[in-house]
Structure formats: C-alpha cells, structure tokens
Amino acid sequence: MPAQLGRIPVMKPWLGEEEAAAAAEAVASGWVAQGPRVAEFERAFAARVGAAHGIAVSSCTAALHLGLVALGIGPGDEVVVPSLSFIATANVVRYVGARPVFAEVEAATGNLTAETAEAVRTARTRAVILVHQGGVPADAEALRAYCARHGLLLLEDAACAAGSTLRGRPVGAGAALAAWSFHPRKLLTTGEGGMLTTDDPACAERLRRLREHGMDVSAAQRHLSRTPVLERYTELGFNYRMTDIQAAVGLVQLAKLDAMVARRRELAAGYRERLRALPGLVAIDDPPYGESNFQSYWVLPEEGRPGGRDRLLAALAEAGISARRGIMAAHLEPAYAGHPSVPLPVTERITRDSLILPLFHTMTGEEQDRVVEVLRREAGR
Ligand SMILES: *Cc1c(COP(=O)(O)O)cnc(C)c1O
C-alpha cells in the first residue's frame, strides 16, 4: 500500500461531538438504564418509519427473537427464512424451538419473493421472516398479501433498512411487525441496539413486558410512582432492554438519517457512474418499486469471469482497501450442518461471487476512484 494513502474501511459510523455530548448528558442525569430517553427514541423512530409503536431492545437479534415469541411460534412450527442473510435471521427461529426452512432469493435484489417462499411452504409453515437485505427493499406488499392468503404470520427483518422506501413509503410502514438494528455496521448506531415496530397496541404492550422479564409494570414506571407498586411477572420474559445512554445517542443519530441516506445514495450513484466503464461487474441497484439506503453496496462479477471474487478482494486488501465477501448464506455454515434445504443456486452464487465495496458517510470521490481503479486493473488481467 502506498504510504501516502490512508486505509479505506468498508464502513464507518458517522458519529461526532453531538453523540458524545448526548451520552455524557445521560450519564450526568443519573438515569442510565431504560428510561425517558428510550421512550423518546421509541416514539421518534416509530414515527420516522411510519409505525404506531416502537419497542427498543438490546439488538436486532433480540428484536427478532421477541417478535417470534409474540407471534406464538414454537416447537413443531416451520418458519420460512432466506439463507442469504446474516445468520441471526435463521438462528432466532431455533431460539423458540421452531425449524427454519431456507428459501431462495431473487438475483436482482437478494430478497425473498412470494414465489420463492411458496416453493418451500408445507402444512407446518406458520410464519415467514422477510429480510430487506443490505437495505434493498423487498416487495413486502406482495409478501404481506401472500402471507394473508395462506394464513401465515410475517416478521420483517429490517435490520439494514432504516431510511429505505417501498412505493414512496418508508420500509416498515404497514408492517405487522418489523425488527431493526443499531449495530455500527448499519446506518444508525447506538453501539449495540435494536427496535421492534408495529401498529398493533396490544402486541406493543406484550413486547414491552417480554423485553423486561415479563413484568407488568416497567422498572421506570415503578421508580416514578409515588405509591408502592407491586409488580407481577405475567409470563416468561427476557432482559432485552436498551439503556438511556444508547437511546440518547440514537436520538442524535436519527436526526441525521435523512442526510445519511442522501449521502449514501450519492455515493452509490458515484459507483454506478464509475463502474459503467467496467463491463462484467453487475452492481446492486434500486428495485423498480423502491429505493435502497445502500447500507451495503455489492457487485457481482459475471459468471465465468476468471479470477473472480477472491482475487478482487485480495487486490483491494493489497491496496489498503477493506472490502467484504458478499452476504453470507446460513445453510453453508457449520452451525447448519445436516440441516436439510432445497437447492439454493441463486443464494450460493451471490454468496460465493459477490463482494461488498466500501461505502461510508465521509467517503470521498477520490476514495471511490481508488476502489474502482483496483477493480479496473484486475479486470484488465
Ligand atoms: C445485522 C443484522 C441482524 C442482527 O442485528 P444485531 O443488531 O447485530 O443483532 C439481523 N438481520 C440482518 C439482516 C442483519 O443485517
């Protein structure tokens, strides 16, 4: 790597003084566990994604787990999930004792469709987890109609999709239940953190209890009460709470979401422009029915292209550029050895051949030039 050029990371959270000040203020207030800032973050986030209620939790994995508990999924049930996703999407099905059934994705978006879900539906299928992969919106409206037709429950894994849109509305609007992540690999971050959103007030209330040990009165409510409150534990719950320190950071981050999405879409357009001169690399783009926040920007070398993905990754690393293999496929991991699956050729091709290019808020055009120059050099070999 030439000495004068800095390393280019694949992703870098856009955090500054304001987040630091908000966290310090929460600490100074003495209220650091789930409290008023979490409640405010829940209201603001739900409003931004077009949902009536938000329930903040400790991660998106926790959100997905609670979602399945709230939907009543358990032993004997099958849940259709894409294998092409971060492994948590499949794992949470096993947390509740049910069976994940892997479905294929469409090549253009990396997402499930009603057709690919239908191909693996059985009499035991109770639910579908739809992923908006890498921020690319899945056609949730088509999936919602499909699930309604077959009496299936739908949980949307929107971990990556804050700020993405579907037919002009935010992803999350109209979702029965959606789960979000605030891990630093996503657009908005609170260090670790997650959220569930829903329009159903009864479901929201149950989720609030489930994340707090199944208590019928939250610790914050009990603390604020002037009379003694005797809480009851109504069912088996969990400690999946978010802290007020995280929520304080989340509120600052949320106010930056529009700017983050705008900048990421600008950078994605910058890649599109530069990659045009490089035939043989297919770049991820918006589907016809929505807009991606480009949480991940991946390219897929044409089939049969010599060298392929791993050579490109090595050349980028050599140049001080951090890229990543494409989205993982859970069914290929040792944690799922022996787990039966239909053939998933599209999933396997995307996970084997695609690579994720660097894209972060403060990335410059010169840095994009450096990335594309390496790809061009390798393409010419
Ligand atoms: C990141 C991610 C998760 C897990 O999110 P955490 O907040 O890290 O638990 C789940 N599903 C998808 C699709 C993700 O990208």
Tab-separated table of C-alpha atoms and ligand atoms in Angstrom:
chain	number	residue	atom	x	y	z
A	1	MET	CA	0.000	0.000	0.000
A	2	PRO	CA	1.463	3.373	-0.982
A	3	ALA	CA	2.485	5.177	2.213
A	4	GLN	CA	0.704	8.455	1.446
A	5	LEU	CA	-2.720	6.828	1.013
A	6	GLY	CA	-4.878	6.060	4.033
A	7	ARG	CA	-6.763	2.834	4.560
A	8	ILE	CA	-10.312	2.802	3.248
A	9	PRO	CA	-12.667	0.967	5.621
A	10	VAL	CA	-15.721	-0.893	4.326
A	11	MET	CA	-17.980	1.009	6.741
A	12	LYS	CA	-17.510	3.737	9.336
A	13	PRO	CA	-20.272	5.035	11.603
A	14	TRP	CA	-20.963	8.766	11.310
A	15	LEU	CA	-20.543	9.753	14.960
A	16	GLY	CA	-19.443	13.107	16.349
A	17	GLU	CA	-19.367	15.536	19.257
A	18	GLU	CA	-23.147	15.667	19.437
A	19	GLU	CA	-23.486	11.948	20.156
A	20	ALA	CA	-20.700	12.182	22.756
A	21	ALA	CA	-22.463	15.118	24.449
A	22	ALA	CA	-25.821	13.314	24.448
A	23	ALA	CA	-24.277	10.218	26.046
A	24	ALA	CA	-22.484	12.384	28.654
A	25	GLU	CA	-25.746	14.139	29.480
A	26	ALA	CA	-27.491	10.817	30.061
A	27	VAL	CA	-24.678	9.732	32.378
A	28	ALA	CA	-24.769	13.043	34.274
A	29	SER	CA	-28.541	12.735	34.729
A	30	GLY	CA	-28.013	9.603	36.810
A	31	TRP	CA	-30.641	7.753	34.762
A	32	VAL	CA	-28.658	5.289	32.670
A	33	ALA	CA	-30.943	2.228	32.361
A	34	GLN	CA	-34.122	2.161	30.242
A	35	GLY	CA	-35.942	5.415	30.985
A	36	PRO	CA	-37.220	8.647	29.418
A	37	ARG	CA	-34.679	8.752	26.592
A	38	VAL	CA	-35.592	5.221	25.486
A	39	ALA	CA	-39.270	6.222	25.434
A	40	GLU	CA	-38.458	9.308	23.369
A	41	PHE	CA	-36.269	7.332	20.951
A	42	GLU	CA	-39.051	4.773	20.504
A	43	ARG	CA	-41.595	7.462	19.626
A	44	ALA	CA	-39.249	9.275	17.248
A	45	PHE	CA	-38.029	6.131	15.481
A	46	ALA	CA	-41.504	4.644	15.041
A	47	ALA	CA	-42.774	7.934	13.615
A	48	ARG	CA	-39.853	8.069	11.167
A	49	VAL	CA	-40.519	4.580	9.772
A	50	GLY	CA	-44.289	5.058	9.648
A	51	ALA	CA	-45.290	2.776	12.544
A	52	ALA	CA	-47.521	3.497	15.531
A	53	HIS	CA	-45.335	1.889	18.210
A	54	GLY	CA	-41.626	1.307	18.798
A	55	ILE	CA	-40.167	-1.076	21.384
A	56	ALA	CA	-36.415	-0.576	21.898
A	57	VAL	CA	-34.312	-3.639	22.723
A	58	SER	CA	-30.659	-4.596	23.085
A	59	SER	CA	-30.123	-5.798	19.473
A	60	CYS	CA	-31.970	-6.735	16.315
A	61	THR	CA	-31.347	-10.377	17.181
A	62	ALA	CA	-33.253	-9.787	20.442
A	63	ALA	CA	-35.969	-7.977	18.458
A	64	LEU	CA	-36.387	-10.911	16.065
A	65	HIS	CA	-36.451	-13.375	18.962
A	66	LEU	CA	-39.134	-11.393	20.835
A	67	GLY	CA	-41.060	-10.986	17.593
A	68	LEU	CA	-41.306	-14.747	17.168
A	69	VAL	CA	-42.298	-15.184	20.835
A	70	ALA	CA	-45.038	-12.566	20.398
A	71	LEU	CA	-46.266	-14.313	17.247
A	72	GLY	CA	-46.538	-17.543	19.232
A	73	ILE	CA	-44.061	-19.523	17.134
A	74	GLY	CA	-42.720	-22.639	18.846
A	75	PRO	CA	-41.834	-26.336	18.592
A	76	GLY	CA	-43.394	-28.108	15.608
A	77	ASP	CA	-43.631	-24.880	13.588
A	78	GLU	CA	-41.728	-24.089	10.424
A	79	VAL	CA	-40.613	-20.564	9.595
A	80	VAL	CA	-39.530	-19.691	6.050
A	81	VAL	CA	-36.344	-17.594	6.003
A	82	PRO	CA	-33.810	-16.658	3.326
A	83	SER	CA	-30.499	-18.448	3.800
A	84	LEU	CA	-28.886	-15.377	2.222
A	85	SER	CA	-28.854	-13.234	5.360
A	86	PHE	CA	-26.867	-12.580	8.482
A	87	ILE	CA	-27.106	-15.825	10.461
A	88	ALA	CA	-29.259	-14.257	13.228
A	89	THR	CA	-32.291	-14.355	10.895
A	90	ALA	CA	-32.242	-18.173	10.933
A	91	ASN	CA	-30.908	-18.588	14.479
A	92	VAL	CA	-33.850	-16.838	16.152
A	93	VAL	CA	-36.205	-19.476	14.751
A	94	ARG	CA	-34.191	-22.092	16.620
A	95	TYR	CA	-34.244	-19.954	19.812
A	96	VAL	CA	-38.011	-20.566	20.039
A	97	GLY	CA	-37.678	-24.273	19.214
A	98	ALA	CA	-39.097	-23.981	15.688
A	99	ARG	CA	-37.479	-25.020	12.399
A	100	PRO	CA	-36.008	-22.535	9.925
A	101	VAL	CA	-36.789	-23.547	6.333
A	102	PHE	CA	-34.462	-21.931	3.813
A	103	ALA	CA	-35.965	-20.297	0.749
A	104	GLU	CA	-34.287	-18.974	-2.390
A	105	VAL	CA	-33.878	-15.264	-3.167
A	106	GLU	CA	-34.237	-13.381	-6.445
A	107	ALA	CA	-30.958	-12.436	-8.108
A	108	ALA	CA	-31.761	-8.757	-8.717
A	109	THR	CA	-32.387	-7.820	-5.058
A	110	GLY	CA	-31.096	-10.706	-2.921
A	111	ASN	CA	-34.547	-10.895	-1.332
A	112	LEU	CA	-37.336	-13.455	-0.829
A	113	THR	CA	-40.396	-13.261	-3.041
A	114	ALA	CA	-43.851	-14.805	-2.723
A	115	GLU	CA	-42.767	-17.378	-5.330
A	116	THR	CA	-39.601	-18.452	-3.521
A	117	ALA	CA	-41.476	-18.661	-0.198
A	118	GLU	CA	-44.273	-20.677	-1.809
A	119	ALA	CA	-41.725	-23.182	-3.145
A	120	VAL	CA	-40.890	-24.330	0.403
A	121	ARG	CA	-44.272	-23.892	2.168
A	122	THR	CA	-45.633	-27.009	3.896
A	123	ALA	CA	-48.580	-27.791	6.174
A	124	ARG	CA	-46.370	-26.886	9.156
A	125	THR	CA	-45.367	-23.441	7.869
A	126	ARG	CA	-46.593	-20.813	10.355
A	127	ALA	CA	-44.564	-17.722	9.506
A	128	VAL	CA	-42.153	-16.038	7.103
A	129	ILE	CA	-39.216	-13.797	8.005
A	130	LEU	CA	-38.702	-11.371	5.148
A	131	VAL	CA	-35.308	-9.617	5.039
A	132	HIS	CA	-34.736	-6.244	3.360
A	133	GLN	CA	-31.208	-7.315	2.551
A	134	GLY	CA	-28.452	-4.741	2.727
A	135	GLY	CA	-31.099	-2.015	2.701
A	136	VAL	CA	-32.565	-3.100	-0.651
A	137	PRO	CA	-36.321	-3.116	-0.008
A	138	ALA	CA	-38.032	-6.454	-0.587
A	139	ASP	CA	-41.515	-6.262	-2.086
A	140	ALA	CA	-43.118	-6.501	1.356
A	141	GLU	CA	-46.542	-5.605	-0.027
A	142	ALA	CA	-46.541	-8.691	-2.250
A	143	LEU	CA	-45.318	-10.835	0.674
A	144	ARG	CA	-47.951	-9.386	3.033
A	145	ALA	CA	-50.685	-10.311	0.538
A	146	TYR	CA	-49.174	-13.765	0.054
A	147	CYS	CA	-48.995	-14.412	3.824
A	148	ALA	CA	-52.555	-13.149	4.347
A	149	ARG	CA	-53.770	-15.524	1.613
A	150	HIS	CA	-52.208	-18.547	3.305
A	151	GLY	CA	-52.800	-17.582	6.946
A	152	LEU	CA	-49.084	-17.092	7.601
A	153	LEU	CA	-47.565	-14.599	10.037
A	154	LEU	CA	-44.957	-12.178	8.678
A	155	LEU	CA	-41.987	-10.744	10.556
A	156	GLU	CA	-39.881	-8.239	8.629
A	157	ASP	CA	-36.146	-8.211	9.308
A	158	ALA	CA	-35.435	-4.557	8.525
A	159	ALA	CA	-32.058	-4.605	10.334
A	160	CYS	CA	-30.377	-2.848	7.410
A	161	ALA	CA	-33.274	-0.838	6.006
A	162	ALA	CA	-33.775	2.330	8.103
A	163	GLY	CA	-34.463	5.059	5.548
A	164	SER	CA	-35.159	2.737	2.588
A	165	THR	CA	-38.508	3.197	0.844
A	166	LEU	CA	-41.151	0.979	-0.705
A	167	ARG	CA	-43.514	2.619	-3.225
A	168	GLY	CA	-42.855	6.030	-1.706
A	169	ARG	CA	-43.389	4.993	1.921
A	170	PRO	CA	-40.682	4.122	4.455
A	171	VAL	CA	-39.867	0.417	4.798
A	172	GLY	CA	-41.692	-0.517	7.995
A	173	ALA	CA	-44.884	1.412	7.189
A	174	GLY	CA	-47.726	-1.093	7.090
A	175	ALA	CA	-45.590	-3.932	8.524
A	176	ALA	CA	-47.362	-6.092	11.115
A	177	LEU	CA	-44.033	-6.429	12.907
A	178	ALA	CA	-40.585	-5.217	11.874
A	179	ALA	CA	-37.180	-5.588	13.560
A	180	TRP	CA	-34.350	-3.043	13.265
A	181	SER	CA	-30.656	-2.971	14.163
A	182	PHE	CA	-28.434	-0.193	15.523
A	183	HIS	CA	-25.185	-2.141	15.220
A	184	PRO	CA	-22.358	0.062	13.826
A	185	ARG	CA	-22.440	-1.884	10.553
A	186	LYS	CA	-25.887	-0.347	9.855
A	187	LEU	CA	-26.721	3.312	9.095
A	188	LEU	CA	-27.912	4.354	12.574
A	189	THR	CA	-25.930	3.141	15.538
A	190	THR	CA	-26.235	3.086	19.303
A	191	GLY	CA	-23.194	0.794	19.734
A	192	GLU	CA	-25.441	-2.236	20.021
A	193	GLY	CA	-29.202	-1.920	19.945
A	194	GLY	CA	-32.419	-2.798	18.194
A	195	MET	CA	-36.083	-1.929	17.866
A	196	LEU	CA	-39.396	-3.565	17.049
A	197	THR	CA	-42.130	-1.574	15.353
A	198	THR	CA	-45.803	-2.425	14.998
A	199	ASP	CA	-49.176	-0.725	14.558
A	200	ASP	CA	-50.875	-3.115	16.999
A	201	PRO	CA	-51.118	-1.615	20.527
A	202	ALA	CA	-51.738	-4.975	22.231
A	203	CYS	CA	-48.704	-6.512	20.531
A	204	ALA	CA	-46.599	-3.470	21.511
A	205	GLU	CA	-47.629	-3.810	25.141
A	206	ARG	CA	-46.798	-7.509	25.207
A	207	LEU	CA	-43.400	-6.835	23.635
A	208	ARG	CA	-42.673	-4.187	26.302
A	209	ARG	CA	-43.334	-6.774	29.006
A	210	LEU	CA	-41.381	-9.525	27.245
A	211	ARG	CA	-38.240	-7.382	26.964
A	212	GLU	CA	-38.389	-6.690	30.717
A	213	HIS	CA	-38.664	-10.096	32.375
A	214	GLY	CA	-42.428	-10.338	31.705
A	215	MET	CA	-43.097	-7.621	34.306
A	216	ASP	CA	-46.489	-5.920	34.181
A	217	VAL	CA	-45.002	-2.599	35.391
A	218	SER	CA	-41.731	-1.315	33.958
A	219	ALA	CA	-38.909	-0.522	36.372
A	220	ALA	CA	-39.049	3.096	35.155
A	221	GLN	CA	-42.780	3.396	35.945
A	222	ARG	CA	-42.262	1.825	39.361
A	223	HIS	CA	-39.449	4.238	40.121
A	224	LEU	CA	-41.568	7.272	39.199
A	225	SER	CA	-44.630	6.171	41.180
A	226	ARG	CA	-45.389	7.985	44.449
A	227	THR	CA	-47.110	4.973	45.904
A	228	PRO	CA	-45.599	1.499	46.319
A	229	VAL	CA	-46.079	-0.593	43.186
A	230	LEU	CA	-46.018	-4.381	43.425
A	231	GLU	CA	-45.069	-5.710	40.021
A	232	ARG	CA	-46.159	-9.117	38.748
A	233	TYR	CA	-44.370	-11.401	36.316
A	234	THR	CA	-47.080	-12.456	33.912
A	235	GLU	CA	-45.096	-14.830	31.676
A	236	LEU	CA	-41.569	-15.971	30.871
A	237	GLY	CA	-39.706	-12.836	29.788
A	238	PHE	CA	-36.187	-11.693	28.980
A	239	ASN	CA	-33.823	-8.856	29.795
A	240	TYR	CA	-33.529	-7.268	26.365
A	241	ARG	CA	-33.638	-3.626	27.482
A	242	MET	CA	-31.800	-0.760	25.783
A	243	THR	CA	-30.058	1.774	28.041
A	244	ASP	CA	-30.842	5.503	28.165
A	245	ILE	CA	-27.211	6.185	27.193
A	246	GLN	CA	-27.760	4.262	23.943
A	247	ALA	CA	-31.107	5.956	23.303
A	248	ALA	CA	-29.520	9.408	23.786
A	249	VAL	CA	-27.031	8.547	21.042
A	250	GLY	CA	-29.826	7.058	18.938
A	251	LEU	CA	-31.853	10.270	19.038
A	252	VAL	CA	-28.922	12.260	17.645
A	253	GLN	CA	-28.285	9.598	15.010
A	254	LEU	CA	-31.940	9.510	13.972
A	255	ALA	CA	-31.886	13.248	13.272
A	256	LYS	CA	-29.061	12.550	10.798
A	257	LEU	CA	-30.805	9.689	8.983
A	258	ASP	CA	-32.032	11.737	6.010
A	259	ALA	CA	-28.538	13.152	5.463
A	260	MET	CA	-27.033	9.654	5.763
A	261	VAL	CA	-29.382	8.187	3.176
A	262	ALA	CA	-28.893	11.116	0.797
A	263	ARG	CA	-25.093	10.823	1.007
A	264	ARG	CA	-25.120	7.024	0.594
A	265	ARG	CA	-27.354	7.304	-2.474
A	266	GLU	CA	-24.986	9.945	-3.881
A	267	LEU	CA	-22.020	7.629	-3.319
A	268	ALA	CA	-23.923	4.700	-4.857
A	269	ALA	CA	-24.579	6.859	-7.928
A	270	GLY	CA	-20.864	7.672	-7.948
A	271	TYR	CA	-20.012	3.958	-8.067
A	272	ARG	CA	-22.648	3.351	-10.763
A	273	GLU	CA	-21.082	6.068	-12.910
A	274	ARG	CA	-17.528	4.794	-12.428
A	275	LEU	CA	-18.402	1.113	-12.868
A	276	ARG	CA	-20.160	1.771	-16.169
A	277	ALA	CA	-16.773	1.573	-17.874
A	278	LEU	CA	-16.238	-1.894	-16.376
A	279	PRO	CA	-18.395	-4.473	-18.129
A	280	GLY	CA	-18.602	-7.808	-16.369
A	281	LEU	CA	-19.430	-6.374	-12.941
A	282	VAL	CA	-23.118	-6.216	-12.062
A	283	ALA	CA	-23.791	-3.695	-9.272
A	284	ILE	CA	-26.718	-3.802	-6.879
A	285	ASP	CA	-29.285	-1.098	-7.598
A	286	ASP	CA	-32.777	0.080	-6.618
A	287	PRO	CA	-35.622	-2.301	-7.426
A	288	PRO	CA	-38.376	-0.824	-9.638
A	289	TYR	CA	-40.742	-0.409	-6.656
A	290	GLY	CA	-38.498	1.271	-4.083
A	291	GLU	CA	-35.266	2.955	-3.048
A	292	SER	CA	-32.373	1.455	-1.119
A	293	ASN	CA	-30.461	3.279	1.617
A	294	PHE	CA	-27.405	1.383	0.245
A	295	GLN	CA	-26.455	0.080	3.675
A	296	SER	CA	-24.397	-2.415	1.653
A	297	TYR	CA	-23.148	-1.835	-1.879
A	298	TRP	CA	-22.294	-5.097	-3.554
A	299	VAL	CA	-21.104	-6.060	-7.011
A	300	LEU	CA	-21.379	-9.436	-8.676
A	301	PRO	CA	-18.745	-10.404	-11.261
A	302	GLU	CA	-20.347	-12.022	-14.310
A	303	GLU	CA	-20.436	-15.794	-14.179
A	304	GLY	CA	-17.306	-17.457	-15.519
A	305	ARG	CA	-15.198	-14.319	-15.131
A	306	PRO	CA	-11.623	-15.506	-14.492
A	307	GLY	CA	-10.114	-14.860	-11.077
A	308	GLY	CA	-13.379	-13.912	-9.554
A	309	ARG	CA	-14.272	-12.508	-6.204
A	310	ASP	CA	-11.384	-13.702	-4.068
A	311	ARG	CA	-8.765	-12.252	-6.399
A	312	LEU	CA	-10.566	-8.900	-6.327
A	313	LEU	CA	-10.733	-8.987	-2.514
A	314	ALA	CA	-7.009	-9.742	-2.324
A	315	ALA	CA	-6.132	-6.927	-4.752
A	316	LEU	CA	-8.256	-4.451	-2.789
A	317	ALA	CA	-6.670	-5.516	0.507
A	318	GLU	CA	-3.237	-5.095	-1.073
A	319	ALA	CA	-4.194	-1.504	-1.939
A	320	GLY	CA	-5.288	-0.765	1.636
A	321	ILE	CA	-8.986	-1.058	0.823
A	322	SER	CA	-11.215	-3.067	3.069
A	323	ALA	CA	-13.974	-4.872	1.151
A	324	ARG	CA	-16.010	-7.895	2.244
A	325	ARG	CA	-17.284	-11.120	0.804
A	326	GLY	CA	-20.948	-10.862	-0.130
A	327	ILE	CA	-23.864	-11.562	2.190
A	328	MET	CA	-23.394	-14.911	3.928
A	329	ALA	CA	-25.574	-17.972	3.350
A	330	ALA	CA	-26.583	-19.592	6.636
A	331	HIS	CA	-27.182	-23.046	5.131
A	332	LEU	CA	-23.472	-23.312	4.236
A	333	GLU	CA	-22.228	-22.654	7.770
A	334	PRO	CA	-21.213	-25.411	10.221
A	335	ALA	CA	-23.979	-24.249	12.590
A	336	TYR	CA	-26.433	-25.614	9.986
A	337	ALA	CA	-24.543	-28.791	9.014
A	338	GLY	CA	-27.066	-31.553	8.379
A	339	HIS	CA	-29.976	-29.107	8.241
A	340	PRO	CA	-31.956	-30.095	5.128
A	341	SER	CA	-32.500	-27.486	2.436
A	342	VAL	CA	-33.799	-27.297	-1.120
A	343	PRO	CA	-31.105	-26.405	-3.685
A	344	LEU	CA	-30.368	-22.663	-3.484
A	345	PRO	CA	-28.346	-21.868	-6.637
A	346	VAL	CA	-29.010	-18.103	-6.666
A	347	THR	CA	-28.143	-17.784	-2.968
A	348	GLU	CA	-24.942	-19.787	-3.457
A	349	ARG	CA	-23.881	-17.797	-6.489
A	350	ILE	CA	-24.393	-14.452	-4.699
A	351	THR	CA	-22.611	-15.529	-1.529
A	352	ARG	CA	-19.736	-17.153	-3.444
A	353	ASP	CA	-19.121	-14.492	-6.090
A	354	SER	CA	-20.230	-11.084	-4.803
A	355	LEU	CA	-18.233	-8.547	-2.871
A	356	ILE	CA	-19.237	-5.567	-0.763
A	357	LEU	CA	-17.419	-2.327	-1.611
A	358	PRO	CA	-16.580	0.414	0.926
A	359	LEU	CA	-19.324	2.999	1.414
A	360	PHE	CA	-19.464	5.365	4.405
A	361	HIS	CA	-20.810	8.844	5.001
A	362	THR	CA	-17.484	10.681	4.845
A	363	MET	CA	-16.145	8.745	1.846
A	364	THR	CA	-14.757	10.985	-0.915
A	365	GLY	CA	-14.889	10.753	-4.702
A	366	GLU	CA	-11.106	10.227	-4.700
A	367	GLU	CA	-11.536	7.220	-2.429
A	368	GLN	CA	-14.148	5.822	-4.820
A	369	ASP	CA	-11.674	6.372	-7.680
A	370	ARG	CA	-9.086	4.318	-5.790
A	371	VAL	CA	-11.521	1.434	-5.271
A	372	VAL	CA	-12.652	1.374	-8.908
A	373	GLU	CA	-9.063	1.701	-10.181
A	374	VAL	CA	-8.148	-1.568	-8.449
A	375	LEU	CA	-11.200	-3.288	-9.944
A	376	ARG	CA	-10.279	-1.924	-13.392
A	377	ARG	CA	-6.694	-3.159	-13.102
A	378	GLU	CA	-7.855	-6.648	-12.130
A	379	ALA	CA	-10.481	-6.694	-14.901
A	380	GLY	CA	-7.740	-5.973	-17.454
A	381	ARG	CA	-5.688	-9.014	-16.481
B	1	LIG	C1	-27.201	-7.072	11.367
B	1	LIG	C2	-28.327	-7.956	11.072
B	1	LIG	C3	-29.003	-8.646	12.090
B	1	LIG	C4	-28.543	-8.653	13.533
B	1	LIG	O1	-28.535	-7.386	14.100
B	1	LIG	P1	-27.900	-7.204	15.574
B	1	LIG	O2	-28.413	-5.842	15.985
B	1	LIG	O3	-26.414	-7.208	15.393
B	1	LIG	O4	-28.393	-8.279	16.427
B	1	LIG	C5	-30.111	-9.400	11.746
B	1	LIG	N1	-30.528	-9.488	10.469
B	1	LIG	C6	-29.902	-8.851	9.459
B	1	LIG	C7	-30.423	-8.969	8.068
B	1	LIG	C8	-28.762	-8.071	9.720
B	1	LIG	O5	-28.123	-7.478	8.720
